[in-house]
Structure formats: C-alpha cells, structure tokens
Coordinates of C-alpha atoms and ligand atoms in Angstrom, one line a residue:
M1 CA -4.1 -39.1 -0.9
T2 CA -0.7 -40.5 0.2
Y3 CA 2.4 -41.4 -2.0
P4 CA 4.5 -43.7 0.1
H5 CA 6.6 -45.1 -2.8
A6 CA 9.7 -43.6 -4.4
G7 CA 9.0 -41.0 -7.1
A8 CA 5.8 -40.1 -5.3
A9 CA 6.4 -36.4 -5.9
R10 CA 5.3 -36.5 -9.5
P11 CA 1.5 -36.1 -8.8
Y12 CA 2.2 -32.8 -7.2
L13 CA 3.5 -31.3 -10.4
F14 CA 0.8 -29.3 -12.1
N15 CA 0.3 -30.6 -15.6
D16 CA -2.1 -32.2 -18.0
R17 CA -2.2 -35.4 -16.0
T18 CA -2.9 -33.8 -12.6
V19 CA -5.6 -31.3 -13.4
E20 CA -8.1 -33.2 -11.3
G21 CA -5.8 -33.0 -8.2
Y22 CA -5.4 -29.3 -9.0
R23 CA -9.2 -28.8 -9.1
R24 CA -9.7 -30.6 -5.8
A25 CA -6.8 -28.8 -4.0
M26 CA -8.0 -25.4 -5.2
A27 CA -11.6 -26.1 -4.3
A28 CA -10.6 -27.3 -0.9
G29 CA -8.4 -24.1 -0.3
T30 CA -11.2 -21.8 -1.6
E31 CA -13.7 -23.6 0.7
R32 CA -11.5 -23.1 3.8
V33 CA -11.0 -19.4 3.1
A34 CA -14.7 -18.9 2.2
E35 CA -15.7 -20.5 5.5
R36 CA -13.2 -18.4 7.5
I37 CA -14.4 -15.2 5.8
R38 CA -18.1 -16.2 6.3
R39 CA -17.6 -16.9 10.0
A40 CA -15.2 -14.0 10.9
D41 CA -17.1 -12.0 13.5
R42 CA -14.0 -9.8 14.2
P43 CA -11.0 -8.7 12.2
F44 CA -8.5 -10.4 14.5
S45 CA -8.3 -13.1 17.1
G46 CA -6.0 -10.9 19.3
V47 CA -3.4 -13.6 19.3
S48 CA 0.1 -12.5 20.6
P49 CA 3.3 -13.4 18.9
E50 CA 4.3 -15.2 22.1
R51 CA 1.3 -17.5 21.8
L52 CA 1.6 -18.2 18.1
A53 CA 5.3 -18.5 17.6
P54 CA 5.7 -21.9 19.5
E55 CA 2.9 -23.5 17.4
I56 CA 4.8 -22.6 14.2
A57 CA 8.2 -23.5 15.6
A58 CA 6.9 -26.9 16.6
I59 CA 6.1 -27.9 13.0
D60 CA 8.6 -30.3 11.6
L61 CA 9.3 -29.2 8.1
E62 CA 11.2 -32.4 7.4
R63 CA 8.0 -34.5 7.9
P64 CA 5.4 -33.6 5.2
L65 CA 1.8 -34.5 5.7
H66 CA 1.3 -35.8 2.1
D67 CA -2.2 -34.5 2.1
H68 CA -3.7 -31.2 1.2
A69 CA -6.6 -31.5 3.6
A70 CA -4.2 -32.2 6.5
A71 CA -2.0 -29.3 5.5
L72 CA -5.1 -27.1 5.4
D73 CA -6.1 -28.3 8.9
E74 CA -2.7 -27.3 10.2
L75 CA -2.9 -24.0 8.4
E76 CA -6.1 -23.2 10.1
R77 CA -4.3 -23.5 13.4
V78 CA -1.1 -21.6 12.5
Y79 CA -2.5 -19.0 10.1
L80 CA -6.1 -18.8 9.1
R81 CA -7.6 -18.8 12.6
D82 CA -5.5 -15.8 13.7
A83 CA -4.9 -13.9 10.5
V84 CA -5.8 -10.2 10.3
Y85 CA -8.9 -9.9 8.1
F86 CA -9.0 -6.7 6.0
H87 CA -12.5 -7.5 4.7
H88 CA -14.0 -7.1 8.1
P89 CA -15.8 -3.7 8.6
R90 CA -14.0 -3.0 11.9
Y91 CA -10.5 -3.4 10.4
L92 CA -9.7 0.4 10.3
A93 CA -5.9 0.4 10.6
H94 CA -3.5 0.6 7.7
L95 CA -3.8 1.1 3.9
N96 CA -5.1 -2.4 3.3
C97 CA -8.3 -2.6 1.3
P98 CA -10.8 -5.4 1.1
V99 CA -10.4 -7.1 -2.3
V100 CA -12.8 -7.6 -5.2
I101 CA -13.6 -11.1 -6.4
P102 CA -12.5 -10.6 -10.1
A103 CA -9.1 -9.7 -8.8
L104 CA -9.0 -12.9 -6.7
L105 CA -9.9 -14.8 -9.8
G106 CA -7.0 -13.1 -11.6
E107 CA -4.7 -14.1 -8.7
A108 CA -5.7 -17.8 -9.0
V109 CA -5.2 -17.7 -12.8
L110 CA -1.9 -15.8 -12.8
S111 CA -0.2 -18.0 -10.3
A112 CA -1.3 -21.2 -12.0
V113 CA -0.3 -20.2 -15.5
N114 CA 2.8 -18.5 -13.8
S115 CA 3.8 -16.2 -16.7
S116 CA 6.8 -14.1 -16.0
L117 CA 6.6 -10.7 -17.4
D118 CA 10.2 -10.0 -17.9
T119 CA 10.1 -11.1 -21.5
W120 CA 7.7 -11.7 -24.3
D121 CA 8.9 -15.3 -24.6
Q122 CA 7.8 -16.0 -21.1
S123 CA 4.5 -14.2 -21.2
A124 CA 3.2 -13.4 -24.6
G125 CA -0.3 -11.9 -24.1
G126 CA 0.5 -11.1 -20.4
T127 CA 3.0 -8.5 -21.6
L128 CA 0.5 -7.0 -24.0
I129 CA -2.2 -6.9 -21.3
E130 CA 0.2 -5.1 -18.9
R131 CA 1.1 -2.6 -21.6
R132 CA -2.6 -1.9 -22.2
L133 CA -3.1 -1.3 -18.5
I134 CA -0.1 1.1 -18.3
E135 CA -1.5 2.9 -21.3
W136 CA -5.0 3.1 -19.7
T137 CA -3.6 4.3 -16.4
A138 CA -1.4 6.9 -18.1
G139 CA -4.6 8.1 -20.0
R140 CA -6.4 8.5 -16.6
I141 CA -3.5 10.5 -15.3
G142 CA -3.7 12.7 -18.4
F143 CA -0.3 11.9 -19.8
G144 CA 0.3 12.1 -23.5
P145 CA 1.1 9.4 -26.0
A146 CA 4.8 9.3 -25.1
A147 CA 4.0 8.0 -21.6
D148 CA 5.0 4.6 -20.4
G149 CA 5.6 2.7 -17.2
V150 CA 5.7 -0.7 -15.6
F151 CA 4.0 -2.7 -12.9
T152 CA 6.0 -3.0 -9.6
S153 CA 5.7 -4.8 -6.3
G154 CA 4.4 -1.8 -4.4
G155 CA 4.7 1.9 -3.8
T156 CA 8.1 1.6 -2.2
Q157 CA 9.5 0.1 -5.4
S158 CA 7.6 2.5 -7.6
N159 CA 9.1 5.5 -5.7
L160 CA 12.6 4.0 -5.8
H161 CA 12.2 3.4 -9.6
A162 CA 11.0 7.0 -10.2
L163 CA 13.8 8.5 -8.1
L164 CA 16.4 6.3 -9.9
L165 CA 15.2 7.7 -13.2
A166 CA 15.2 11.3 -11.8
R167 CA 18.8 10.8 -10.5
E168 CA 19.9 9.6 -13.9
E169 CA 18.3 12.5 -15.6
A170 CA 19.9 14.9 -13.2
H171 CA 23.3 13.3 -13.9
A172 CA 22.7 13.6 -17.6
I173 CA 21.5 17.2 -17.5
A174 CA 23.5 18.7 -14.7
G175 CA 26.3 16.2 -14.4
A176 CA 26.0 16.6 -10.7
A177 CA 27.9 14.5 -8.2
S178 CA 25.6 12.3 -6.0
S179 CA 26.6 14.2 -2.9
R180 CA 25.2 17.5 -4.3
L181 CA 21.8 15.9 -5.3
R182 CA 18.7 16.7 -3.2
V183 CA 15.2 15.4 -3.1
I184 CA 12.5 17.7 -1.6
T185 CA 9.3 16.3 -0.1
S186 CA 7.0 17.4 2.6
E187 CA 7.1 16.5 6.3
A188 CA 4.2 14.2 5.6
G189 CA 5.8 12.4 2.6
H190 CA 6.3 8.6 2.8
F191 CA 9.4 7.2 4.4
S192 CA 10.1 5.2 1.3
V193 CA 11.4 8.4 -0.3
R194 CA 14.2 8.5 2.3
K195 CA 14.8 4.7 1.8
A196 CA 15.1 5.2 -1.9
A197 CA 17.6 8.0 -1.5
N198 CA 19.7 5.8 0.7
L199 CA 19.6 2.9 -1.8
L200 CA 20.5 5.3 -4.6
G201 CA 23.7 6.2 -2.8
L202 CA 22.7 9.8 -2.1
G203 CA 24.2 11.3 1.0
P204 CA 22.5 11.4 4.4
D205 CA 21.3 15.0 3.8
A206 CA 19.8 14.2 0.5
V207 CA 16.2 14.3 1.4
V208 CA 15.0 17.7 2.5
T209 CA 11.6 18.1 4.0
V210 CA 9.5 21.2 3.7
E211 CA 6.8 22.2 6.1
T212 CA 3.1 21.5 5.6
D213 CA 0.1 23.7 6.3
A214 CA -2.6 23.1 8.9
D215 CA -4.2 20.5 6.5
R216 CA -0.8 18.7 6.2
R217 CA -0.3 19.8 2.6
M218 CA 3.1 20.9 1.3
R219 CA 3.4 24.7 1.5
P220 CA 4.3 25.9 -2.0
A221 CA 6.1 29.0 -0.5
A222 CA 8.3 26.7 1.6
L223 CA 9.1 24.6 -1.5
A224 CA 10.0 27.8 -3.4
R225 CA 12.2 28.9 -0.6
E226 CA 14.0 25.5 -0.5
L227 CA 14.4 25.4 -4.3
D228 CA 16.0 28.8 -4.1
R229 CA 18.2 27.9 -1.1
C230 CA 19.5 24.8 -2.9
R231 CA 20.2 26.7 -6.1
R232 CA 22.2 29.4 -4.2
A233 CA 24.1 26.7 -2.3
G234 CA 25.2 25.0 -5.6
L235 CA 23.0 21.9 -4.8
V236 CA 21.0 20.2 -7.6
V237 CA 17.4 19.3 -6.7
M238 CA 17.0 16.1 -8.7
A239 CA 13.3 15.6 -7.7
V240 CA 10.4 17.1 -5.8
V241 CA 8.2 14.4 -4.4
A242 CA 4.6 15.6 -4.0
T243 CA 2.2 13.3 -2.3
A244 CA -1.4 12.7 -3.4
G245 CA -2.7 11.0 -0.3
T246 CA -0.3 11.2 2.6
T247 CA -0.2 8.0 4.6
D248 CA -1.4 9.5 7.9
F249 CA -3.6 12.4 6.9
G250 CA -4.7 11.5 3.3
S251 CA -3.8 15.1 2.4
I252 CA -3.1 15.9 -1.2
D253 CA -0.3 18.4 -1.9
P254 CA -1.2 21.4 -4.1
L255 CA -0.2 19.7 -7.3
P256 CA -0.7 22.7 -9.8
E257 CA 1.4 25.1 -7.7
I258 CA 4.1 22.5 -7.1
A259 CA 4.1 21.6 -10.8
R260 CA 4.5 25.3 -11.7
L261 CA 7.5 25.7 -9.3
C262 CA 9.1 22.5 -10.7
E263 CA 8.6 23.6 -14.3
S264 CA 10.1 27.0 -13.7
A265 CA 13.1 25.5 -11.8
G266 CA 13.5 22.7 -14.4
V267 CA 13.1 20.0 -11.6
W268 CA 11.7 16.5 -12.0
L269 CA 8.3 16.2 -10.3
H270 CA 7.3 12.8 -8.9
V271 CA 3.8 12.4 -7.6
D272 CA 3.4 9.7 -5.0
A273 CA -0.2 8.8 -5.6
A274 CA 0.1 5.3 -3.9
Y275 CA -3.0 6.1 -1.9
G276 CA -4.8 8.8 -3.8
C277 CA -4.7 6.9 -7.1
G278 CA -8.3 5.7 -6.4
L279 CA -9.4 9.2 -7.4
L280 CA -8.3 8.4 -11.0
V281 CA -11.6 6.4 -11.3
S282 CA -13.8 8.6 -9.1
R283 CA -16.5 10.4 -11.1
R284 CA -17.1 12.8 -8.2
R285 CA -13.5 13.6 -7.0
R286 CA -11.1 13.2 -10.0
H287 CA -10.5 17.0 -9.8
L288 CA -8.6 16.5 -6.5
L289 CA -5.8 15.1 -8.6
D290 CA -5.7 18.1 -11.1
G291 CA -2.1 18.9 -11.9
I292 CA -0.9 15.2 -11.7
E293 CA -0.7 15.2 -15.5
R294 CA 2.2 17.7 -15.2
A295 CA 4.3 15.2 -13.2
D296 CA 7.4 13.5 -14.7
S297 CA 6.6 10.3 -12.8
V298 CA 3.7 9.0 -10.8
T299 CA 3.4 6.1 -8.3
V300 CA 0.0 4.3 -8.2
D301 CA -0.8 1.5 -5.8
F302 CA -3.7 -0.5 -7.0
H303 CA -3.4 -2.6 -3.9
K304 CA -4.4 0.4 -1.8
S305 CA -7.4 2.1 -3.4
F306 CA -8.4 -0.1 -6.3
F307 CA -9.4 -3.0 -4.1
Q308 CA -6.7 -5.3 -5.5
P309 CA -4.8 -8.0 -3.5
V310 CA -1.2 -7.3 -2.7
S311 CA 0.9 -6.8 -4.8
S312 CA -0.3 -4.5 -7.5
S313 CA 1.4 -1.2 -8.1
A314 CA 2.9 0.7 -11.0
V315 CA 5.3 3.5 -11.8
L316 CA 4.4 5.7 -14.8
V317 CA 6.4 8.3 -16.6
R318 CA 5.4 11.2 -18.9
D319 CA 8.2 10.4 -21.3
G320 CA 8.7 6.7 -21.8
A321 CA 12.2 7.3 -23.1
V322 CA 13.5 7.8 -19.6
L323 CA 12.8 4.2 -18.7
R324 CA 16.0 3.4 -20.6
H325 CA 17.9 4.4 -17.4
A326 CA 16.8 1.1 -15.8
A327 CA 17.5 -1.0 -18.9
H328 CA 20.2 -3.7 -19.2
H329 CA 20.5 -6.0 -22.2
A330 CA 21.5 -9.6 -21.2
D331 CA 22.5 -11.9 -24.1
Y332 CA 20.6 -14.8 -22.6
L333 CA 17.4 -12.9 -22.0
N334 CA 16.7 -9.7 -23.8
P335 CA 19.6 -8.9 -26.2
R336 CA 19.6 -5.5 -27.8
R337 CA 18.6 -6.9 -31.1
M338 CA 15.2 -7.9 -29.7
A339 CA 14.6 -4.3 -28.7
E340 CA 15.6 -3.2 -32.2
R341 CA 13.1 -5.6 -33.7
G342 CA 10.4 -4.2 -31.4
I343 CA 9.9 -7.4 -29.3
P344 CA 8.1 -6.2 -26.2
N345 CA 10.3 -7.2 -23.3
Q346 CA 9.1 -5.5 -20.1
V347 CA 12.4 -6.3 -18.4
D348 CA 13.9 -3.5 -20.5
K349 CA 11.8 -1.1 -18.3
S350 CA 11.7 -2.9 -14.9
L351 CA 14.0 -3.1 -11.9
Q352 CA 12.9 -6.7 -11.5
T353 CA 13.7 -9.6 -13.8
T354 CA 11.3 -12.5 -13.1
R355 CA 8.0 -10.7 -12.3
R356 CA 4.5 -11.7 -11.5
F357 CA 1.6 -11.0 -13.9
D358 CA -0.1 -8.9 -11.2
A359 CA -1.6 -6.8 -13.9
L360 CA -4.1 -9.6 -14.6
K361 CA -5.9 -8.8 -11.4
L362 CA -6.6 -5.3 -12.5
W363 CA -7.5 -6.5 -16.0
L364 CA -10.2 -8.8 -14.8
T365 CA -11.4 -6.2 -12.4
L366 CA -11.9 -3.7 -15.2
R367 CA -13.3 -6.3 -17.5
V368 CA -15.9 -7.6 -15.0
M369 CA -16.7 -4.4 -13.0
G370 CA -15.4 -1.5 -15.0
P371 CA -13.6 1.6 -13.7
D372 CA -16.7 3.5 -12.5
A373 CA -17.6 0.7 -10.1
V374 CA -14.2 0.7 -8.5
G375 CA -14.4 4.5 -8.3
E376 CA -17.8 4.2 -6.6
L377 CA -16.4 1.9 -3.9
F378 CA -13.6 4.4 -3.3
D379 CA -16.0 7.4 -3.2
E380 CA -18.0 5.5 -0.6
V381 CA -15.1 5.2 1.8
V382 CA -14.2 8.8 1.3
D383 CA -17.9 9.8 2.1
R384 CA -17.7 7.6 5.2
A385 CA -14.5 9.2 6.3
A386 CA -16.1 12.7 6.0
D387 CA -19.1 11.5 8.2
S388 CA -16.7 9.9 10.6
Y389 CA -14.8 13.2 10.9
A390 CA -18.0 15.0 11.8
L391 CA -18.7 12.3 14.4
V392 CA -15.4 12.6 16.1
A393 CA -15.2 16.4 15.8
A394 CA -18.5 16.6 17.7
D395 CA -17.4 14.2 20.4
P396 CA -15.9 15.9 23.5
R397 CA -13.9 12.7 24.4
F398 CA -11.7 13.1 21.4
E399 CA -9.5 15.6 19.6
V400 CA -9.2 15.3 15.8
V401 CA -6.3 16.7 13.8
T402 CA -7.5 17.4 10.3
R403 CA -10.3 16.6 7.8
S404 CA -8.9 14.3 5.1
P405 CA -9.9 14.7 1.5
L406 CA -9.5 10.9 1.3
S407 CA -10.3 8.4 4.0
T408 CA -8.1 8.7 7.1
L409 CA -8.9 10.1 10.5
V410 CA -6.2 11.0 13.0
F411 CA -7.5 11.7 16.5
R412 CA -6.8 11.0 20.1
Y413 CA -8.7 10.4 23.3
L414 CA -8.3 13.3 25.7
P415 CA -8.5 12.3 29.4
P416 CA -10.5 14.8 31.3
E417 CA -7.4 15.9 33.1
G418 CA -3.8 15.0 33.6
P419 CA -0.4 15.6 32.0
S420 CA 0.0 15.2 28.2
K421 CA 2.1 12.0 28.9
L422 CA -1.0 10.5 30.3
A423 CA -2.9 11.2 27.1
D424 CA -0.1 9.6 25.1
D425 CA 0.0 6.5 27.3
A426 CA -3.8 6.1 27.4
N427 CA -4.0 6.3 23.6
L428 CA -1.1 3.8 23.1
Y429 CA -2.8 1.5 25.6
A430 CA -6.2 1.8 24.0
R431 CA -4.9 0.8 20.6
E432 CA -3.1 -2.2 21.9
A433 CA -6.0 -3.3 24.2
L434 CA -8.4 -3.0 21.3
A435 CA -6.2 -5.2 19.0
A436 CA -5.8 -7.7 21.8
S437 CA -9.5 -8.0 22.1
G438 CA -9.7 -8.5 18.4
E439 CA -12.9 -6.5 18.2
A440 CA -11.4 -3.9 15.9
V441 CA -7.9 -3.0 14.6
V442 CA -6.9 0.7 14.4
A443 CA -3.5 2.3 13.7
G444 CA -1.5 4.9 15.5
T445 CA 0.9 7.7 14.7
T446 CA 2.5 10.7 16.2
V447 CA 1.6 14.3 15.5
D448 CA 3.9 17.0 16.7
G449 CA 5.5 14.5 19.1
R450 CA 2.2 13.3 20.7
H451 CA 0.6 9.9 20.2
Y452 CA -2.6 9.7 18.2
L453 CA -4.9 7.0 16.9
K454 CA -5.7 6.6 13.2
F455 CA -8.5 5.1 11.2
T456 CA -7.8 4.3 7.5
L457 CA -11.2 3.7 6.0
L458 CA -11.0 1.5 2.9
N459 CA -14.0 -0.7 3.3
P460 CA -17.3 0.4 1.9
E461 CA -19.0 -2.1 4.3
T462 CA -17.8 -0.1 7.3
T463 CA -20.8 1.8 8.6
L464 CA -20.9 4.9 10.7
D465 CA -22.3 2.7 13.5
D466 CA -19.1 0.6 13.2
V467 CA -17.1 3.8 13.5
A468 CA -19.1 4.9 16.5
H469 CA -18.8 1.5 18.2
V470 CA -15.0 1.5 17.7
L471 CA -14.8 5.0 19.2
D472 CA -16.7 3.8 22.3
L473 CA -14.4 0.8 22.6
L474 CA -11.3 3.0 22.3
A475 CA -12.6 5.5 24.9
G476 CA -13.4 2.7 27.2
H477 CA -9.9 1.2 27.0
A478 CA -8.3 4.6 27.3
Q479 CA -10.3 5.7 30.3
R480 CA -9.7 2.3 32.0
Y481 CA -6.0 3.0 31.6
V482 CA -6.4 6.4 33.2
D483 CA -8.5 5.1 36.1
D484 CA -7.0 1.7 36.9
L485 CA -3.5 1.3 35.3
A486 CA -1.9 4.8 35.2
P487 CA -2.0 5.1 39.0
L488 CA 0.0 1.9 39.2
A489 CA 2.5 2.9 36.5
D490 CA 5.4 5.3 37.1
H491 CA 4.7 6.9 33.7
S492 CA 8.1 6.1 32.5
E493 CA 6.6 3.5 30.2
V494 CA 3.2 2.6 29.0
T495 CA 1.7 -0.6 30.4
H496 CA 1.6 -3.1 27.6
V497 CA -1.4 -5.4 27.2
H498 CA 0.7 -8.5 26.7
S499 CA 3.3 -7.9 29.4
Ligands
LIG501 C1 2.0 7.6 0.3 C2 2.6 6.2 0.3 N1 3.6 6.0 -0.6 C3 4.3 4.8 -0.6 C4 3.9 3.8 0.2 C5 4.6 2.5 0.1 O1 3.8 1.5 -0.6 P1 4.0 0.0 -0.4 O2 3.6 -0.4 1.0 O3 3.1 -0.6 -1.5 O4 5.4 -0.3 -0.7 C6 2.8 4.0 1.1 C7 2.4 2.9 2.0 O5 1.6 3.0 2.8 C8 2.2 5.2 1.1 O6 1.2 5.5 2.0

C-alpha cells in the first residue's frame, strides 16, 4: 500500500481504525521469520562485517519504501539472511537460549499494548502481573514474605542494582567512605561486578577477587582470609558476590559456606544466579542452589535459562524495604502521596523509569507450559553437557578443563606437538574458521593465560551427534592451521580467517 498524499502517515498509527493493517503487517513479519527459521540449515551464514556493512550503509534512510513487504524484503538482505540463529542446534556459543513460543506471544502482545511499568497509571494489570512473578520467583528462591524485587533489562543491570542497595546499606550501617568500600567476588565472577563498582563511584581497587578451586568455585577459606584482611585494614566489605553459574565454567560457588561467612561478618551477600536460575524450576537439580535463600539479593536472568527472549531479568531482595535506596518521588509521576496511599508504582523500586512489560513473556510461559516444563528443558541441556563432557574427556585430540554442574564445556584442541603458542593460535583459528563456515558457532575464553574453546549448551534440540560433529569440525580447522598455516605465520599473530 502506498500513501503518496500529504498526511499519509496516519494509517501507520496503530489504533481502532488500522487493526487490519496491523494484522497483515504482523502476519507478514511472522511468516518471514517462520520461513527463515524453517529453512535455516546452519546457525550463521558466516558473513563478515566487511561484507555486510556496505549493504546497510547504502540504504537511504531519507527515502522510505512505504510498504511493509518491501521493507521486509530489504530486511531479509540486511539482517534476516545473516542473523545468528540461537534456535539452531549447532549454536553452542554464548548464554543465548532458544526461546519458547508462549514467550514470543507475550513479546508481540506487550509491544503492541506498550504498557510502561513505571507506574500503575501506565500499566494497571501489568504492574500486578510483574509483582506476582516477583513474589513467585522469591518463593522459588526460598525468601520469606518480606522479599521483593523488580524486573530489569539484564544481569548487568540486576547486579548493578543489587550493589547499589548494598552500598547504601553499608553507608547507612558503617558510614563508610566510598574509597574504603570493597566488593569480594571470585576470579570466575562476571565482569559486570567490576563495571557496577565503577559506576557506583567506588575506587579502582574496590573489587577484590579471591581464588577458586579446581572446579572454579570460590574457595571459602580464601573468602574468610579476605574478609579478615579487609577488617584488619579498616576496609568495609559492602558485599560478597557469589556466582551460581559462572559464565565460563557454569560453576556454582559453595553458597551455604559463603552465606555462613557473610552472616558472621555482617556482610551483604549477593548471589549472581543470572545463569543458574534455571535450577529454580528443576525438579532434579534444585538442591544445587541450596543456600541461595540466605542471600540478601539475587540476580536471575530469565533470558538465559528460562528460554525467554531478551530482555527478561530480575533483581530480588530478601528484605523489600532496602529497595527504598533506589526510590525517587517525582511530582509529575509518582509523588510520595501515591506511595502512602499504597498505589503500586514499580518506578519506586526500579533504576529505570519507562520500562517494558517483559514480565508478560514469563507470565504466558508459566500459564501455558508451567514451571516444571521449563525446568525439564533446562535439565535436558545439563544432561547433554554431562554427556558432552564425557565425550571430550575421552577424546585424545582435546583437553577439557572442568566438569560443569550446568551446561558449559571449556576445552581446547591439543596439537600433537609444538609450542603452547601454537595450541593457542590453532584454537583461535579454529573458532573463527568455524564461524566463517557458518556450520556451527562456538565461544572462546582464556584459562590461566591460554586460549580455550567453549560450548554453552542451552538448546535441548542439540544432540550428542551435533556435539561430536562440531568437535570434528573444530579439530579439522585446528589441525589445518597447524599443518598449512602455522608454517607460513611468524607466530607473532594468529592468521585471521577474514584477513
Ligand atoms: C554470571 C553472569 N552474570 C551476569 C551476566 C550479565 O547478564 P546480561 O548479559 O543479561 O546483562 C552474565 C552474562 O553472561 C553472566 O553470565
């Protein structure tokens, strides 16, 4: 449909007179995505930024197409054709899950209705639904009736929010200056903890990392030593951040021991369960989170292990009263008198103002599938990761770091001989070459200064055959590097696939 005359923009507004256009546009969009998903025979096309950037740069944003179908055709070329598809069983890279259909339905509904969850008067039932889900999640954690929380954009924001509350509590209790505040986490903790400390104006030395054991779990003895050292140095530990599901190793810090140390030192315990929160609905593995109920705050990322589309995360606190540290009452939006009258304004608890009704996705997931079904999907990927570990551990081509209680696998190809730099370069090359082929996507990381490859299994559709096939592909690329490319390189730099 084209609208050549002046005032032609009106039909694009979504309202009672344009619902037919809305139906058609949404159906067309859904159809494109459905076809892409149905036809995707690999997780990625292997496109390089150099090839794609000119196509996007060439589009004249001043000249609209006036047509949904034409815009979707163009989108095929600049996005859908080359997107990275997390639903594909050989996408094994980062903490991106395939998503469940009830959540996609929620996404479509929430963006069309477009509630904003800052205030009751912009959301009504949306606010109450979010509150029910916070209550439900707090119940799964094992918090008592005083618990509360709020949905956030992701684990990074949830961690920042929790540490803001911890800092304010430390100021209130100890009156400590920011430069004396410390946050203790493990070597395997997420970088967002350090980012949060920076944003909170703590000094460059504020985050102290303590060592992990062979399974990459925080050592309680090292934590005890650090707590003691800080106390003797006149420093105030404002929070210990334990991780329930470290990004690289899926390791879960020993929560009961850490909770005991925090309780006896009077220190705020934050549990970053961005990844491990899927265990909250696991019937077989919930016990791995034992001790989480003793935390002061918890991060959960439904968009990692609850099969939810980005974004869907929450921060929860054992004592809801602490959320007041993030509150600000603006006359135009949420004046104090509203709080006094009990009007539920979530902005009183959130770092954001205008905020998506992301909770609706989880709501529809629970209402259609139920929590056990989500837990079963997560249990399946954890099972698959255990089988994959056994596969790699028995394969002489590879060396594996540790057995994850969740669903990651960190390993590397070991060339039959050669310096350790050769192994580094071969693994770096293998990862890149595999992504360029598009046949599979895997991640990488460093362990003790050496380059490793990483699988993050979050797709129950990934079979052990898929894993074995990707291992063969990686070994093939790595050995090709050793045989053909390394002799040509001076070893000062790995040969890049796109260079
Ligand atoms: C343990 C952990 N915490 C926090 C985050 C940050 O979460 P987000 O990417 O949702 O901001 C991640 C992301 O991978 C994570 O693995």
